PDB file of C-alpha atoms in Angstrom:
ATOM      1  CA  MET A   1     160.898   7.574  51.628  1.00 48.00           C
ATOM      2  CA  ASN A   2     163.309   7.619  48.718  1.00 54.00           C
ATOM      3  CA  VAL A   3     161.499   6.102  45.749  1.00 51.00           C
ATOM      4  CA  LEU A   4     164.754   5.328  43.941  1.00 52.00           C
ATOM      5  CA  ALA A   5     165.863   3.260  46.891  1.00 57.00           C
ATOM      6  CA  VAL A   6     162.791   1.054  46.522  1.00 60.00           C
ATOM      7  CA  VAL A   7     162.467   0.891  42.727  1.00 66.00           C
ATOM      8  CA  ASP A   8     165.448  -0.140  40.643  1.00 71.00           C
ATOM      9  CA  PRO A   9     165.847   2.448  37.816  1.00 76.00           C
ATOM     10  CA  ARG A  10     167.254  -0.254  35.544  1.00 78.00           C
ATOM     11  CA  LEU A  11     164.073  -2.266  36.033  1.00 74.00           C
ATOM     12  CA  VAL A  12     161.960   0.758  35.067  1.00 79.00           C
ATOM     13  CA  LEU A  13     164.057   1.364  31.943  1.00 83.00           C
ATOM     14  CA  ASP A  14     163.893  -2.334  31.084  1.00 77.00           C
ATOM     15  CA  VAL A  15     160.098  -2.342  31.270  1.00 76.00           C
ATOM     16  CA  LEU A  16     159.823   0.917  29.306  1.00 83.00           C
ATOM     17  CA  PHE A  17     162.085  -0.282  26.499  1.00 81.00           C
ATOM     18  CA  ALA A  18     160.339  -3.659  26.299  1.00 78.00           C
ATOM     19  CA  SER A  19     156.928  -1.963  26.262  1.00 78.00           C
ATOM     20  CA  SER A  20     158.060   0.381  23.481  1.00 79.00           C
ATOM     21  CA  ILE A  21     159.256  -2.527  21.349  1.00 76.00           C
ATOM     22  CA  GLY A  22     156.017  -4.389  21.991  1.00 75.00           C
ATOM     23  CA  PHE A  23     153.941  -1.338  21.064  1.00 76.00           C
ATOM     24  CA  LEU A  24     155.958  -0.907  17.845  1.00 72.00           C
ATOM     25  CA  LEU A  25     155.399  -4.544  16.908  1.00 71.00           C
ATOM     26  CA  PHE A  26     151.664  -4.366  17.566  1.00 71.00           C
ATOM     27  CA  SER A  27     151.325  -1.126  15.603  1.00 68.00           C
ATOM     28  CA  ARG A  28     152.928  -2.705  12.525  1.00 65.00           C
ATOM     29  CA  VAL A  29     150.767  -5.867  12.532  1.00 66.00           C
ATOM     30  CA  ASN A  30     147.302  -5.684  10.963  1.00 61.00           C
ATOM     31  CA  GLU A  31     146.448  -9.319  10.255  1.00 63.00           C
ATOM     32  CA  GLN A  32     144.367 -10.762  13.088  1.00 70.00           C
ATOM     33  CA  ARG A  33     145.950 -14.240  13.142  1.00 73.00           C
ATOM     34  CA  THR A  34     149.457 -12.800  13.149  1.00 74.00           C
ATOM     35  CA  LEU A  35     148.437 -10.514  16.003  1.00 78.00           C
ATOM     36  CA  TRP A  36     147.234 -13.489  18.048  1.00 81.00           C
ATOM     37  CA  LEU A  37     150.516 -15.345  17.500  1.00 82.00           C
ATOM     38  CA  LEU A  38     152.518 -12.282  18.469  1.00 82.00           C
ATOM     39  CA  ARG A  39     150.478 -11.780  21.628  1.00 84.00           C
ATOM     40  CA  GLY A  40     150.975 -15.403  22.647  1.00 86.00           C
ATOM     41  CA  TRP A  41     154.733 -15.234  22.053  1.00 86.00           C
ATOM     42  CA  LEU A  42     155.113 -11.968  23.999  1.00 84.00           C
ATOM     43  CA  PHE A  43     153.091 -13.453  26.850  1.00 86.00           C
ATOM     44  CA  LEU A  44     155.499 -16.391  27.056  1.00 86.00           C
ATOM     45  CA  VAL A  45     158.508 -14.063  26.985  1.00 85.00           C
ATOM     46  CA  ALA A  46     157.005 -11.920  29.765  1.00 84.00           C
ATOM     47  CA  MET A  47     156.240 -15.003  31.837  1.00 85.00           C
ATOM     48  CA  ALA A  48     159.803 -16.304  31.386  1.00 85.00           C
ATOM     49  CA  TRP A  49     161.210 -12.932  32.510  1.00 81.00           C
ATOM     50  CA  PHE A  50     158.919 -12.821  35.547  1.00 83.00           C
ATOM     51  CA  VAL A  51     159.805 -16.356  36.636  1.00 83.00           C
ATOM     52  CA  GLN A  52     163.534 -15.738  36.228  1.00 81.00           C
ATOM     53  CA  ARG A  53     163.493 -12.446  38.159  1.00 77.00           C
ATOM     54  CA  PHE A  54     161.021 -12.962  40.951  1.00 79.00           C
ATOM     55  CA  ALA A  55     160.655 -16.720  41.487  1.00 77.00           C
ATOM     56  CA  ASN A  56     163.300 -19.163  42.589  1.00 77.00           C
ATOM     57  CA  LEU A  57     161.934 -22.028  40.508  1.00 81.00           C
ATOM     58  CA  PRO A  58     164.812 -23.593  38.545  1.00 83.00           C
ATOM     59  CA  LEU A  59     162.793 -26.386  36.919  1.00 86.00           C
ATOM     60  CA  THR A  60     159.931 -24.076  35.917  1.00 84.00           C
ATOM     61  CA  THR A  61     162.449 -21.579  34.547  1.00 84.00           C
ATOM     62  CA  LYS A  62     164.063 -24.249  32.349  1.00 86.00           C
ATOM     63  CA  LEU A  63     160.700 -25.427  31.053  1.00 87.00           C
ATOM     64  CA  VAL A  64     159.484 -21.907  30.233  1.00 84.00           C
ATOM     65  CA  ASP A  65     162.808 -21.057  28.539  1.00 86.00           C
ATOM     66  CA  ALA A  66     162.561 -24.210  26.421  1.00 89.00           C
ATOM     67  CA  LEU A  67     158.986 -23.335  25.466  1.00 88.00           C
ATOM     68  CA  VAL A  68     159.982 -19.793  24.484  1.00 87.00           C
ATOM     69  CA  MET A  69     162.882 -21.132  22.397  1.00 89.00           C
ATOM     70  CA  ALA A  70     160.652 -23.660  20.602  1.00 90.00           C
ATOM     71  CA  CYS A  71     158.011 -21.022  19.851  1.00 88.00           C
ATOM     72  CA  SER A  72     160.675 -18.568  18.680  1.00 87.00           C
ATOM     73  CA  LEU A  73     162.072 -21.104  16.219  1.00 88.00           C
ATOM     74  CA  SER A  74     158.578 -21.879  14.950  1.00 86.00           C
ATOM     75  CA  LEU A  75     157.794 -18.200  14.414  1.00 82.00           C
ATOM     76  CA  ALA A  76     161.164 -17.657  12.734  1.00 82.00           C
ATOM     77  CA  ILE A  77     160.222 -20.326  10.178  1.00 79.00           C
ATOM     78  CA  LEU A  78     156.674 -19.006   9.807  1.00 75.00           C
ATOM     79  CA  TRP A  79     157.774 -15.369   9.479  1.00 74.00           C
ATOM     80  CA  GLN A  80     161.021 -15.872   7.589  1.00 70.00           C
ATOM     81  CA  GLY A  81     159.942 -13.421   4.876  1.00 65.00           C
ATOM     82  CA  GLU A  82     159.089 -10.689   7.391  1.00 69.00           C
ATOM     83  CA  LEU A  83     162.317 -11.250   9.335  1.00 74.00           C
ATOM     84  CA  ARG A  84     164.343 -11.076   6.133  1.00 71.00           C
ATOM     85  CA  ARG A  85     162.598  -7.810   5.272  1.00 69.00           C
ATOM     86  CA  LEU A  86     163.383  -6.477   8.759  1.00 73.00           C
ATOM     87  CA  MET A  87     167.070  -7.260   8.317  1.00 76.00           C
ATOM     88  CA  GLU A  88     167.034  -5.568   4.907  1.00 70.00           C
ATOM     89  CA  LEU A  89     165.490  -2.412   6.352  1.00 68.00           C
ATOM     90  CA  LEU A  90     167.977  -2.319   9.222  1.00 72.00           C
ATOM     91  CA  GLY A  91     170.886  -2.974   6.870  1.00 72.00           C
ATOM     92  CA  THR A  92     169.907  -0.183   4.481  1.00 65.00           C
ATOM     93  CA  GLY A  93     169.129   2.260   7.291  1.00 65.00           C
ATOM     94  CA  ARG A  94     165.464   2.746   6.386  1.00 63.00           C
ATOM     95  CA  LEU A  95     164.222   3.082   9.952  1.00 62.00           C
ATOM     96  CA  ALA A  96     161.381   5.372   8.844  1.00 61.00           C
ATOM     97  CA  VAL A  97     159.663   2.351   7.310  1.00 59.00           C
ATOM     98  CA  LEU A  98     159.873   0.453  10.601  1.00 59.00           C
ATOM     99  CA  LEU A  99     158.576   3.403  12.602  1.00 61.00           C
ATOM    100  CA  GLY A 100     155.656   3.856  10.217  1.00 57.00           C
ATOM    101  CA  ASN A 101     156.573   7.385   9.151  1.00 50.00           C
ATOM    102  CA  PRO A 102     155.099   8.696   5.889  1.00 47.00           C
ATOM    103  CA  GLN A 103     157.223   7.669   2.958  1.00 51.00           C
ATOM    104  CA  LYS A 104     157.846   9.338  -0.364  1.00 55.00           C
ATOM    105  CA  GLU A 105     155.074  11.541  -1.651  1.00 59.00           C
ATOM    106  CA  PHE A 106     153.225  10.117  -4.633  1.00 63.00           C
ATOM    107  CA  SER A 107     151.852  12.215  -7.459  1.00 66.00           C
ATOM    108  CA  ALA A 108     150.636  11.344 -10.934  1.00 71.00           C
ATOM    109  CA  SER A 109     148.821  13.133 -13.729  1.00 72.00           C
ATOM    110  CA  ALA A 110     145.233  12.393 -14.694  1.00 71.00           C
ATOM    111  CA  GLY A 111     146.371  10.530 -17.793  1.00 85.00           C
ATOM    112  CA  THR A 112     148.668   8.080 -16.003  1.00 88.00           C
ATOM    113  CA  VAL A 113     145.888   5.630 -15.173  1.00 90.00           C
ATOM    114  CA  SER A 114     144.568   5.754 -18.738  1.00 91.00           C
ATOM    115  CA  GLN A 115     148.008   5.171 -20.240  1.00 92.00           C
ATOM    116  CA  ILE A 116     148.697   2.162 -18.018  1.00 93.00           C
ATOM    117  CA  THR A 117     145.206   0.722 -18.505  1.00 93.00           C
ATOM    118  CA  GLU A 118     145.305   1.075 -22.293  1.00 93.00           C
ATOM    119  CA  ALA A 119     148.759  -0.489 -22.476  1.00 94.00           C
ATOM    120  CA  ALA A 120     147.749  -3.405 -20.237  1.00 93.00           C
ATOM    121  CA  GLY A 121     144.557  -3.955 -22.244  1.00 93.00           C
ATOM    122  CA  ARG A 122     146.462  -4.009 -25.516  1.00 94.00           C
ATOM    123  CA  LEU A 123     149.079  -6.406 -24.099  1.00 93.00           C
ATOM    124  CA  SER A 124     146.239  -8.636 -22.932  1.00 93.00           C
ATOM    125  CA  GLN A 125     144.733  -8.694 -26.438  1.00 93.00           C
ATOM    126  CA  LEU A 126     148.135  -9.549 -27.944  1.00 91.00           C
ATOM    127  CA  ARG A 127     148.832 -12.139 -25.216  1.00 91.00           C
ATOM    128  CA  ARG A 128     152.181 -10.607 -24.425  1.00 91.00           C
ATOM    129  CA  GLY A 129     153.413 -11.444 -20.934  1.00 91.00           C
ATOM    130  CA  ALA A 130     154.041  -8.315 -18.898  1.00 93.00           C
ATOM    131  CA  LEU A 131     154.778  -7.041 -15.399  1.00 94.00           C
ATOM    132  CA  ILE A 132     154.190  -3.388 -14.550  1.00 95.00           C
ATOM    133  CA  VAL A 133     155.280  -2.329 -11.052  1.00 95.00           C
ATOM    134  CA  VAL A 134     153.817   0.962  -9.856  1.00 93.00           C
ATOM    135  CA  ASP A 135     155.574   2.584  -6.900  1.00 90.00           C
ATOM    136  CA  LEU A 136     152.960   4.501  -4.885  1.00 87.00           C
ATOM    137  CA  GLY A 137     155.534   5.913  -2.459  1.00 81.00           C
ATOM    138  CA  SER A 138     157.477   2.908  -1.161  1.00 78.00           C
ATOM    139  CA  ASP A 139     160.849   4.421  -2.133  1.00 71.00           C
ATOM    140  CA  LEU A 140     161.907   1.327  -4.067  1.00 80.00           C
ATOM    141  CA  ARG A 141     165.667   1.084  -4.483  1.00 80.00           C
ATOM    142  CA  PRO A 142     167.868  -1.022  -6.796  1.00 81.00           C
ATOM    143  CA  GLU A 143     168.861  -3.307  -3.912  1.00 78.00           C
ATOM    144  CA  ASP A 144     165.206  -4.241  -3.424  1.00 82.00           C
ATOM    145  CA  PHE A 145     165.259  -6.227  -6.690  1.00 88.00           C
ATOM    146  CA  LEU A 146     167.168  -9.312  -7.752  1.00 87.00           C
ATOM    147  CA  ASN A 147     168.238  -7.272 -10.784  1.00 90.00           C
ATOM    148  CA  PRO A 148     167.486  -3.517 -10.998  1.00 90.00           C
ATOM    149  CA  GLY A 149     167.218  -3.681 -14.801  1.00 90.00           C
ATOM    150  CA  ILE A 150     168.111  -0.910 -17.239  1.00 92.00           C
ATOM    151  CA  PRO A 151     167.393   2.750 -16.356  1.00 92.00           C
ATOM    152  CA  ILE A 152     164.874   4.322 -18.734  1.00 92.00           C
ATOM    153  CA  GLY A 153     163.920   7.653 -17.171  1.00 91.00           C
ATOM    154  CA  ALA A 154     161.277   8.458 -19.782  1.00 93.00           C
ATOM    155  CA  VAL A 155     157.798   9.952 -19.629  1.00 92.00           C
ATOM    156  CA  LEU A 156     155.163   7.251 -19.273  1.00 92.00           C
ATOM    157  CA  SER A 157     153.251   6.447 -22.432  1.00 92.00           C
ATOM    158  CA  ARG A 158     151.180   3.590 -23.785  1.00 92.00           C
ATOM    159  CA  GLU A 159     153.443   3.214 -26.824  1.00 94.00           C
ATOM    160  CA  LEU A 160     156.627   2.987 -24.761  1.00 94.00           C
ATOM    161  CA  ILE A 161     155.177   0.265 -22.530  1.00 94.00           C
ATOM    162  CA  LEU A 162     154.098  -1.742 -25.588  1.00 93.00           C
ATOM    163  CA  ASN A 163     157.580  -1.417 -27.099  1.00 92.00           C
ATOM    164  CA  LEU A 164     159.319  -2.484 -23.892  1.00 92.00           C
ATOM    165  CA  PHE A 165     157.246  -5.679 -23.795  1.00 92.00           C
ATOM    166  CA  ALA A 166     157.659  -6.514 -27.477  1.00 89.00           C
ATOM    167  CA  ALA A 167     158.728 -10.138 -27.843  1.00 83.00           C
ATOM    168  CA  ASP A 168     161.876  -9.315 -29.826  1.00 81.00           C
ATOM    169  CA  THR A 169     163.295  -6.869 -27.256  1.00 83.00           C
ATOM    170  CA  PRO A 170     165.852  -7.887 -24.591  1.00 84.00           C
ATOM    171  CA  LEU A 171     163.812  -6.317 -21.743  1.00 84.00           C
ATOM    172  CA  HIS A 172     160.453  -8.003 -22.263  1.00 84.00           C
ATOM    173  CA  ASP A 173     161.006 -10.793 -19.713  1.00 85.00           C
ATOM    174  CA  GLY A 174     161.497  -8.415 -16.790  1.00 90.00           C
ATOM    175  CA  ALA A 175     159.229  -5.888 -15.136  1.00 93.00           C
ATOM    176  CA  VAL A 176     158.777  -2.205 -15.872  1.00 95.00           C
ATOM    177  CA  LEU A 177     159.024   0.123 -12.873  1.00 94.00           C
ATOM    178  CA  VAL A 178     156.672   3.122 -12.972  1.00 93.00           C
ATOM    179  CA  ARG A 179     156.946   5.991 -10.520  1.00 89.00           C
ATOM    180  CA  GLY A 180     154.556   8.908 -10.893  1.00 85.00           C
ATOM    181  CA  ASN A 181     154.405   9.897 -14.562  1.00 88.00           C
ATOM    182  CA  ARG A 182     157.676   8.272 -15.534  1.00 90.00           C
ATOM    183  CA  ILE A 183     159.054   4.854 -16.407  1.00 93.00           C
ATOM    184  CA  GLU A 184     162.146   4.541 -14.227  1.00 92.00           C
ATOM    185  CA  SER A 185     163.549   1.227 -15.468  1.00 93.00           C
ATOM    186  CA  ALA A 186     162.782  -1.911 -17.466  1.00 93.00           C
ATOM    187  CA  GLY A 187     163.986  -5.503 -17.388  1.00 92.00           C
ATOM    188  CA  VAL A 188     163.678  -5.519 -13.594  1.00 93.00           C
ATOM    189  CA  ILE A 189     163.844  -8.966 -11.977  1.00 93.00           C
ATOM    190  CA  LEU A 190     161.549  -9.133  -8.954  1.00 91.00           C
ATOM    191  CA  PRO A 191     161.849 -11.352  -5.860  1.00 86.00           C
ATOM    192  CA  LEU A 192     159.360 -14.222  -5.883  1.00 85.00           C
ATOM    193  CA  SER A 193     156.682 -14.703  -3.284  1.00 83.00           C
ATOM    194  CA  ARG A 194     157.612 -16.790  -0.265  1.00 69.00           C
ATOM    195  CA  ASP A 195     154.271 -18.547  -0.713  1.00 66.00           C
ATOM    196  CA  SER A 196     154.942 -20.730  -3.755  1.00 57.00           C
ATOM    197  CA  VAL A 197     151.354 -21.292  -4.810  1.00 57.00           C
ATOM    198  CA  SER A 198     151.467 -23.979  -7.483  1.00 58.00           C
ATOM    199  CA  ARG A 199     148.566 -22.569  -9.468  1.00 70.00           C
ATOM    200  CA  PHE A 200     150.484 -19.352 -10.158  1.00 77.00           C
ATOM    201  CA  GLY A 201     153.273 -18.940 -12.658  1.00 83.00           C
ATOM    202  CA  THR A 202     156.520 -17.024 -12.263  1.00 86.00           C
ATOM    203  CA  ARG A 203     155.102 -13.627 -13.234  1.00 89.00           C
ATOM    204  CA  HIS A 204     152.305 -13.847 -10.696  1.00 90.00           C
ATOM    205  CA  LEU A 205     154.676 -15.037  -7.951  1.00 90.00           C
ATOM    206  CA  ALA A 206     156.966 -12.104  -8.750  1.00 91.00           C
ATOM    207  CA  ALA A 207     154.013  -9.685  -8.501  1.00 91.00           C
ATOM    208  CA  LEU A 208     152.996 -11.170  -5.157  1.00 90.00           C
ATOM    209  CA  GLY A 209     156.604 -11.118  -3.938  1.00 88.00           C
ATOM    210  CA  ILE A 210     157.183  -7.396  -4.446  1.00 90.00           C
ATOM    211  CA  THR A 211     153.780  -6.380  -3.039  1.00 89.00           C
ATOM    212  CA  GLU A 212     154.265  -8.589   0.030  1.00 83.00           C
ATOM    213  CA  ARG A 213     157.409  -6.660   0.897  1.00 81.00           C
ATOM    214  CA  PHE A 214     156.142  -3.148   0.141  1.00 81.00           C
ATOM    215  CA  ASP A 215     152.761  -1.769   1.226  1.00 78.00           C
ATOM    216  CA  ARG A 216     152.810   1.168  -1.161  1.00 83.00           C
ATOM    217  CA  CYS A 217     153.467  -0.819  -4.277  1.00 89.00           C
ATOM    218  CA  ILE A 218     151.171  -2.551  -6.782  1.00 92.00           C
ATOM    219  CA  CYS A 219     151.892  -4.780  -9.748  1.00 95.00           C
ATOM    220  CA  ILE A 220     149.886  -5.389 -12.922  1.00 95.00           C
ATOM    221  CA  VAL A 221     150.327  -8.793 -14.547  1.00 95.00           C
ATOM    222  CA  VAL A 222     149.475  -9.897 -18.071  1.00 94.00           C
ATOM    223  CA  SER A 223     149.566 -13.641 -18.671  1.00 91.00           C
ATOM    224  CA  GLU A 224     151.472 -14.735 -21.733  1.00 88.00           C
ATOM    225  CA  GLU A 225     149.427 -17.923 -22.080  1.00 88.00           C
ATOM    226  CA  THR A 226     145.884 -16.580 -21.692  1.00 89.00           C
ATOM    227  CA  GLY A 227     146.214 -12.790 -21.800  1.00 90.00           C
ATOM    228  CA  THR A 228     144.494 -12.600 -18.399  1.00 91.00           C
ATOM    229  CA  LEU A 229     144.869  -9.338 -16.492  1.00 94.00           C
ATOM    230  CA  SER A 230     145.663  -9.414 -12.763  1.00 94.00           C
ATOM    231  CA  LEU A 231     146.458  -6.862 -10.081  1.00 94.00           C
ATOM    232  CA  ALA A 232     148.642  -7.634  -7.053  1.00 93.00           C
ATOM    233  CA  ASN A 233     148.362  -5.455  -3.963  1.00 91.00           C
ATOM    234  CA  GLN A 234     149.366  -6.072  -0.333  1.00 85.00           C
ATOM    235  CA  GLY A 235     150.478  -9.598  -1.259  1.00 84.00           C
ATOM    236  CA  LYS A 236     147.024 -10.460  -2.631  1.00 87.00           C
ATOM    237  CA  LEU A 237     146.057 -11.092  -6.233  1.00 89.00           C
ATOM    238  CA  GLU A 238     142.805 -10.135  -7.908  1.00 90.00           C
ATOM    239  CA  ARG A 239     142.232 -12.013 -11.135  1.00 87.00           C
ATOM    240  CA  PRO A 240     140.912 -12.228 -13.715  1.00 89.00           C
ATOM    241  CA  ILE A 241     139.924  -8.601 -14.215  1.00 92.00           C
ATOM    242  CA  THR A 242     138.797  -6.571 -17.194  1.00 92.00           C
ATOM    243  CA  SER A 243     140.434  -3.376 -18.420  1.00 91.00           C
ATOM    244  CA  SER A 244     137.583  -1.321 -16.958  1.00 91.00           C
ATOM    245  CA  ARG A 245     137.981  -3.040 -13.590  1.00 92.00           C
ATOM    246  CA  LEU A 246     141.735  -2.411 -13.711  1.00 92.00           C
ATOM    247  CA  GLN A 247     141.125   1.255 -14.424  1.00 91.00           C
ATOM    248  CA  GLU A 248     138.715   1.469 -11.501  1.00 91.00           C
ATOM    249  CA  LEU A 249     141.190  -0.158  -9.108  1.00 91.00           C
ATOM    250  CA  LEU A 250     144.079   2.036 -10.275  1.00 91.00           C
ATOM    251  CA  ARG A 251     142.050   5.218  -9.828  1.00 89.00           C
ATOM    252  CA  GLU A 252     141.098   4.155  -6.321  1.00 89.00           C
ATOM    253  CA  LEU A 253     144.670   3.241  -5.357  1.00 88.00           C
ATOM    254  CA  PHE A 254     146.189   6.348  -6.919  1.00 85.00           C
ATOM    255  CA  SER A 255     143.660   8.560  -5.160  1.00 83.00           C
ATOM    256  CA  THR A 256     144.412   6.920  -1.800  1.00 81.00           C
ATOM    257  CA  ALA A 257     148.168   7.207  -2.295  1.00 77.00           C
ATOM    258  CA  GLU A 258     147.946  10.898  -3.208  1.00 73.00           C
ATOM    259  CA  SER A 259     145.680  11.900  -0.334  1.00 70.00           C
ATOM    260  CA  MET A 260     147.025  10.053   2.709  1.00 48.00           C
ATOM    261  CA  PRO A 261     149.371   7.339   4.001  1.00 46.00           C
ATOM    262  CA  PRO A 262     148.031   4.005   2.726  1.00 41.00           C
ATOM    263  CA  ALA A 263     145.461   2.107   4.685  1.00 38.00           C
ATOM    264  CA  ARG A 264     145.656  -1.645   4.671  1.00 39.00           C
ATOM    265  CA  ARG A 265     143.560  -2.803   1.774  1.00 37.00           C
ATOM    266  CA  THR A 266     143.062  -6.376   0.695  1.00 36.00           C
ATOM    267  CA  VAL A 267     142.413  -7.263  -2.906  1.00 36.00           C
ATOM    268  CA  GLY A 268     140.608 -10.575  -3.051  1.00 36.00           C
ATOM    269  CA  SER A 269     142.353 -13.539  -4.569  1.00 36.00           C
ATOM    270  CA  ALA A 270     140.440 -15.623  -7.051  1.00 36.00           C
ATOM    271  CA  PRO A 271     141.174 -19.179  -8.123  1.00 34.00           C
ATOM    272  CA  SER A 272     143.232 -19.485 -11.273  1.00 35.00           C
ATOM    273  CA  GLU A 273     144.874 -21.960 -13.531  1.00 35.00           C
ATOM    274  CA  SER A 274     148.654 -22.355 -13.823  1.00 34.00           C
ATOM    275  CA  LEU A 275     150.074 -19.343 -15.613  1.00 35.00           C
ATOM    276  CA  SER A 276     153.418 -18.120 -16.715  1.00 34.00           C
TER     277      SER A 276
END
């Protein structure tokens, strides 16, 4: 018996392609609730396809199609940030991020953590608002920011960070981008978090926004009102923290980034007052 005469090759390819897309989606989702929603939506899509192809049930087909459409619209609203990020990645050709391939290698000297920690601690004492974005291998590009800021291209130092966030300088309102042992740019305007938590000010929403979109990226925040130190990672904010706690977290994150592709790590979010 000719197998090809019994099995439609297009059907086999259709199932293989759909299974590959489903596997890719599942491999990129780590949050349990999101995984449940995705499973439910894919189940409805599979049921709609089965009914349309193998069952002559016009009314059932219409009802299932309407249900799939309603759920798709709901998920599009719920996941608008993720869908926007997907379109950005497709538009800029960064398919390696979607496929989960290792991204840019991260390396930093032993003194990098100390320089950042000392600068953040001093800014906290002076109550100077600050945002320090540390790229751990996400391959951040100018188009990833609302404004890419001014290129600096200087060796990282505590003194330079303090000068960039001095109140009388034109770059102090933006963020400083650190990559490895160098300060790449300053005055960077970050995208805000899609979750507009009222108890957080603009700086904290900006820190959450950039870390929601990039796994291998962290952001240190210094509140201008209270001098409180915070660390944003994976779209979560840990605050308030001390300089010693910040140093401990940075050493852990730097070590992880240097040794292997990043594992999903959640930094707990603590209640806070409204900050700027």
